[in-house]
PDB file of C-alpha atoms in Angstrom:
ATOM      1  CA  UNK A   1      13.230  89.908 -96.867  1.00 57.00           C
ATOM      2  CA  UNK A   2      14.317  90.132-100.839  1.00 61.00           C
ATOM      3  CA  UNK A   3      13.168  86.705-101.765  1.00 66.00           C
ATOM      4  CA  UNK A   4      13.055  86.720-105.567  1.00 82.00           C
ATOM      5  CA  UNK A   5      10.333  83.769-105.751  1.00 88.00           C
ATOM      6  CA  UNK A   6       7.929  83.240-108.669  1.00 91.00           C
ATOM      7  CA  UNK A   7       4.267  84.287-107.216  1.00 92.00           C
ATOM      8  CA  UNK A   8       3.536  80.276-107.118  1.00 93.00           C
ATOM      9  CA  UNK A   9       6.355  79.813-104.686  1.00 94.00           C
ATOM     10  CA  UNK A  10       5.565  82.882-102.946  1.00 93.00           C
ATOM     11  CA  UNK A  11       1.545  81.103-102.421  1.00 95.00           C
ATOM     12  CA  UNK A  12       2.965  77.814-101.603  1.00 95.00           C
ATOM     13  CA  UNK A  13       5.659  79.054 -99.052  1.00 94.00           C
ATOM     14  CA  UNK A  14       2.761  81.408 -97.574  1.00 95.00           C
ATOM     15  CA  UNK A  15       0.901  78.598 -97.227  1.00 96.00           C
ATOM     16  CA  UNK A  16       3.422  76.469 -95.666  1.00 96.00           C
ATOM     17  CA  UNK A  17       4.470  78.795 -92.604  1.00 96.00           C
ATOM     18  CA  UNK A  18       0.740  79.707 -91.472  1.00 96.00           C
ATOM     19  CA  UNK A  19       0.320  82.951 -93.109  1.00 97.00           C
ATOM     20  CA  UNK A  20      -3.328  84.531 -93.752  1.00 97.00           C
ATOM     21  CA  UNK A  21      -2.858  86.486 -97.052  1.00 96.00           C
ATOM     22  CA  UNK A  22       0.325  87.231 -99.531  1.00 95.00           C
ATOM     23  CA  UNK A  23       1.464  89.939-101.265  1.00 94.00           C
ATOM     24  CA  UNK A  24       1.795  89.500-105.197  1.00 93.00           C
ATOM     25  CA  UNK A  25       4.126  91.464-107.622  1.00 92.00           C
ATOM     26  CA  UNK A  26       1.337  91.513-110.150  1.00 94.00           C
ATOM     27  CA  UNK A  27       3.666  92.820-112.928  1.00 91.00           C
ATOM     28  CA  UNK A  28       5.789  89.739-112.688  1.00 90.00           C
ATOM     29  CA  UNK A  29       3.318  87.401-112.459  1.00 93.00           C
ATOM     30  CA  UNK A  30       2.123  88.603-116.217  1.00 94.00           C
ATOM     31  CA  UNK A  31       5.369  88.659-117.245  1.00 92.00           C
ATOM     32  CA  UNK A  32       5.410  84.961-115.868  1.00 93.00           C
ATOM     33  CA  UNK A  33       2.946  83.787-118.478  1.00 94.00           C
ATOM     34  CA  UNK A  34       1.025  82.259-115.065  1.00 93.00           C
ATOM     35  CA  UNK A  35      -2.866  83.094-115.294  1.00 95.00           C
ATOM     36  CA  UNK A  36      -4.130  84.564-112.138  1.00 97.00           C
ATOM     37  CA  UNK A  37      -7.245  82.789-112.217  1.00 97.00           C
ATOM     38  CA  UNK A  38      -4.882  79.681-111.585  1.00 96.00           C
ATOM     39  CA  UNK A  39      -3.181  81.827-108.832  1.00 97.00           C
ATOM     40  CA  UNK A  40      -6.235  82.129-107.103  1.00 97.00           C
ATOM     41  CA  UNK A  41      -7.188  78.923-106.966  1.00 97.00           C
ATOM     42  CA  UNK A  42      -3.938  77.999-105.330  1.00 97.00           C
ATOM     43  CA  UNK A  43      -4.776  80.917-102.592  1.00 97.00           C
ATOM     44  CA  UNK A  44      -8.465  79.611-101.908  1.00 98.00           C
ATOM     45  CA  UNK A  45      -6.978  75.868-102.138  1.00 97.00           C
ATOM     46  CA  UNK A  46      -5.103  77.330 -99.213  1.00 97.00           C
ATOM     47  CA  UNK A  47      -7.398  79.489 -97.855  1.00 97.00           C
ATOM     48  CA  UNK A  48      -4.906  82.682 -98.695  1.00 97.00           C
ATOM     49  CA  UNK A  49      -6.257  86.053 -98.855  1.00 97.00           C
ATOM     50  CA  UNK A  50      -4.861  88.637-101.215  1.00 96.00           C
ATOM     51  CA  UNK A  51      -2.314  91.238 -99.729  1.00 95.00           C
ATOM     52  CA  UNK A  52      -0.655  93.948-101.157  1.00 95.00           C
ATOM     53  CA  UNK A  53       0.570  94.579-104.831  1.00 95.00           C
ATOM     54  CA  UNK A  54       3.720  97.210-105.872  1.00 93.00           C
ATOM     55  CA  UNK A  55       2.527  99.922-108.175  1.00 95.00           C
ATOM     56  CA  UNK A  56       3.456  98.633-111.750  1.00 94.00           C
ATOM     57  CA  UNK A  57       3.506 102.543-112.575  1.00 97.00           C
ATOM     58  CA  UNK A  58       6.868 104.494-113.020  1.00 96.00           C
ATOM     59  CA  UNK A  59       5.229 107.716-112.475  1.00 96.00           C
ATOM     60  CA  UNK A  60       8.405 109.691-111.818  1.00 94.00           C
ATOM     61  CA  UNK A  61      10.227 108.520-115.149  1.00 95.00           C
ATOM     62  CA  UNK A  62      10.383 110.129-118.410  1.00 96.00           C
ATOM     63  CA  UNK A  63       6.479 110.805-120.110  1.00 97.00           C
ATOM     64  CA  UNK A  64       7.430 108.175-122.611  1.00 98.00           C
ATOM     65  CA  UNK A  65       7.790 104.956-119.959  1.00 97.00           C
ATOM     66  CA  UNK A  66       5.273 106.661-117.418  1.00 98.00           C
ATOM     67  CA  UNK A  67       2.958 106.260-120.634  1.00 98.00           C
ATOM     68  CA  UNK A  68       3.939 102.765-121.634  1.00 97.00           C
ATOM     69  CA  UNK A  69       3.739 101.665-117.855  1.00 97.00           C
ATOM     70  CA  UNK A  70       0.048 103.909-117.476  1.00 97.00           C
ATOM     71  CA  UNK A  71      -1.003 101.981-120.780  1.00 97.00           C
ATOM     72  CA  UNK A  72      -0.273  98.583-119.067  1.00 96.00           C
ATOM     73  CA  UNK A  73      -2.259  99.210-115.930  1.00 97.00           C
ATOM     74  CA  UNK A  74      -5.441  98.221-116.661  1.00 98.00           C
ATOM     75  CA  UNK A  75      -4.602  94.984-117.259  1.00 96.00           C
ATOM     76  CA  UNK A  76      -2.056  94.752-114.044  1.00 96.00           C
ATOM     77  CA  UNK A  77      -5.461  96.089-112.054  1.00 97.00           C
ATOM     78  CA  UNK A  78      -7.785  93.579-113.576  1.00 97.00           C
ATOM     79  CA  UNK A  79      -5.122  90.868-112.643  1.00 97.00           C
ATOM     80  CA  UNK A  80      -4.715  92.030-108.782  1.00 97.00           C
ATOM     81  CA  UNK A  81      -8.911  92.122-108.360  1.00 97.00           C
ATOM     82  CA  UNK A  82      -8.975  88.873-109.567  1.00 97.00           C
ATOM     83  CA  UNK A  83      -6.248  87.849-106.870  1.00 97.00           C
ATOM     84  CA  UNK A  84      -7.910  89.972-104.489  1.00 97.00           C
ATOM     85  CA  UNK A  85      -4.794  92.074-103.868  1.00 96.00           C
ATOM     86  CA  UNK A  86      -6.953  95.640-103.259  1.00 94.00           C
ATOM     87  CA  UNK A  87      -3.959  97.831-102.621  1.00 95.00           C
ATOM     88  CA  UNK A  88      -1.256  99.109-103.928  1.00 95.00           C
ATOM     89  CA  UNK A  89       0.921 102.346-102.895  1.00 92.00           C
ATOM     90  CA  UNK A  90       3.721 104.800-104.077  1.00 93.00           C
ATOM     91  CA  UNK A  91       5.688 107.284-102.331  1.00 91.00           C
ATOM     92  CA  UNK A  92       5.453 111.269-102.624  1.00 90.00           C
ATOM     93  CA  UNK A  93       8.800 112.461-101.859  1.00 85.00           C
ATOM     94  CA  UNK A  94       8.374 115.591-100.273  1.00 82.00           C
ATOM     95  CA  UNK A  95      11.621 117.491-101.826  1.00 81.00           C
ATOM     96  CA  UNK A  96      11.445 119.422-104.948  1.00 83.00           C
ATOM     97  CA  UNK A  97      14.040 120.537-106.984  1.00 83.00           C
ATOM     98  CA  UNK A  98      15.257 124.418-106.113  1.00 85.00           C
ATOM     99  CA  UNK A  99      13.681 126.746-108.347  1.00 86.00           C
ATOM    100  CA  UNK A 100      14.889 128.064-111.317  1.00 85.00           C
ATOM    101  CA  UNK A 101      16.590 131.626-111.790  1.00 89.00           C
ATOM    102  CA  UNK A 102      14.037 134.327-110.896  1.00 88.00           C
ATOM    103  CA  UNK A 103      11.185 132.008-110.257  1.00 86.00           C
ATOM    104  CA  UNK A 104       9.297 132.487-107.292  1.00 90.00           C
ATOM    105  CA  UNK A 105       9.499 129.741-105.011  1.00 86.00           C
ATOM    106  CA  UNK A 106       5.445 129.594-104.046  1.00 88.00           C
ATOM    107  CA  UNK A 107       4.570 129.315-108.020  1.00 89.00           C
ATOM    108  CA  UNK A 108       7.859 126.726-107.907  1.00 88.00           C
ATOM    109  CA  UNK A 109       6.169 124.798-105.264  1.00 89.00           C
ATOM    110  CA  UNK A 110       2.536 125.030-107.265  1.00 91.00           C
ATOM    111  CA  UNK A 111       4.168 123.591-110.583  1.00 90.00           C
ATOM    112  CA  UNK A 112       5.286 120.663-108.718  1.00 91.00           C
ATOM    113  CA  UNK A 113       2.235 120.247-107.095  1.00 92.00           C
ATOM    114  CA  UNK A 114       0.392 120.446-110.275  1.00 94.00           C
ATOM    115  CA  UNK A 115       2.846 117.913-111.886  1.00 94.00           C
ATOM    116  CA  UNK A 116       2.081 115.400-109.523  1.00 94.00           C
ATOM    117  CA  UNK A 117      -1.818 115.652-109.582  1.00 96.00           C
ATOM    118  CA  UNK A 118      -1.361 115.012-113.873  1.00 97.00           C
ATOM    119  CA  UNK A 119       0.793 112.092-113.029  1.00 97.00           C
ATOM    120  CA  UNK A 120      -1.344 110.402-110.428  1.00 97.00           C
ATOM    121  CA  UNK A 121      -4.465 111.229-110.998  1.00 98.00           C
ATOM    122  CA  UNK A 122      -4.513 109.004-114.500  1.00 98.00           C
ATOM    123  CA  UNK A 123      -3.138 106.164-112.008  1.00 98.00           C
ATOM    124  CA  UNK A 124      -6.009 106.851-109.483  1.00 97.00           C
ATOM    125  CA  UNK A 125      -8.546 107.288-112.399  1.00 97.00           C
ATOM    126  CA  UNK A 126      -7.594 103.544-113.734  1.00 97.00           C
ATOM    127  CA  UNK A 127      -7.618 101.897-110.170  1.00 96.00           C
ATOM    128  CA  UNK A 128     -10.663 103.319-109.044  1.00 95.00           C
ATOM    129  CA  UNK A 129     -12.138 100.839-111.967  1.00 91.00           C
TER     130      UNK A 129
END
């Protein structure tokens, strides 16, 4: 509904209009300063459950922020468990970009393939912890 609400807000106003759970933006809630162990206890003071989180990862950005951002996670992950906020989610586009001059379209399709298994899996790898 594009509310821009600190995650506080976002508990109380949850709270307020009968919802069961609410979805955090982890990421900003760090970036807040805000502990999530306080969080929480605002959520069970309410009886809130933990929704959804976005995926703090640019995955499909240059290998220098998808590293910063992949380098970050753990602590974004640890943060959402502690909220109860299990999942989180990205899209797969399934369009590729045409392949190059002379390169066959099948091993075109494979290197994409392969490109997204090295960027995800790392993601996977670190929320699976």
């Amino acid at each position: 509904v594009g509310l821009t609400l600190s995650a506080e807000a976002t508990v109380e106003l949850a709270a307020a209009v009968g919802f069961d759970g609410v979805d955090i933006a982890i990421r900003d809630l760090l970036e807040s300063g805000v502990s999530p162990n306080h969080l929480r206890a605002r959520m069970d003071f309410h009886e809130l459950r933990g929704g959804a989180w976005p995926l703090p990862v640019d995955w499909r950005a240059s290998a220098d922020r998808y590293h910063h951002d992949l380098r970050r996670l753990p602590r974004y992950a640890q943060a959402a468990s502690v909220l109860g906020c299990l999942a989180t989610g990205t899209w797969v586009l399934p369009e590729i970009p045409a392949p190059g001059p002379g390169e066959r379209p099948d091993s075109h399709r494979l290197r994409w393939v392969e490109w997204h298994v090295r960027r995800l899996q790392p993601v996977a790898r670190i929320l699976h912890d």
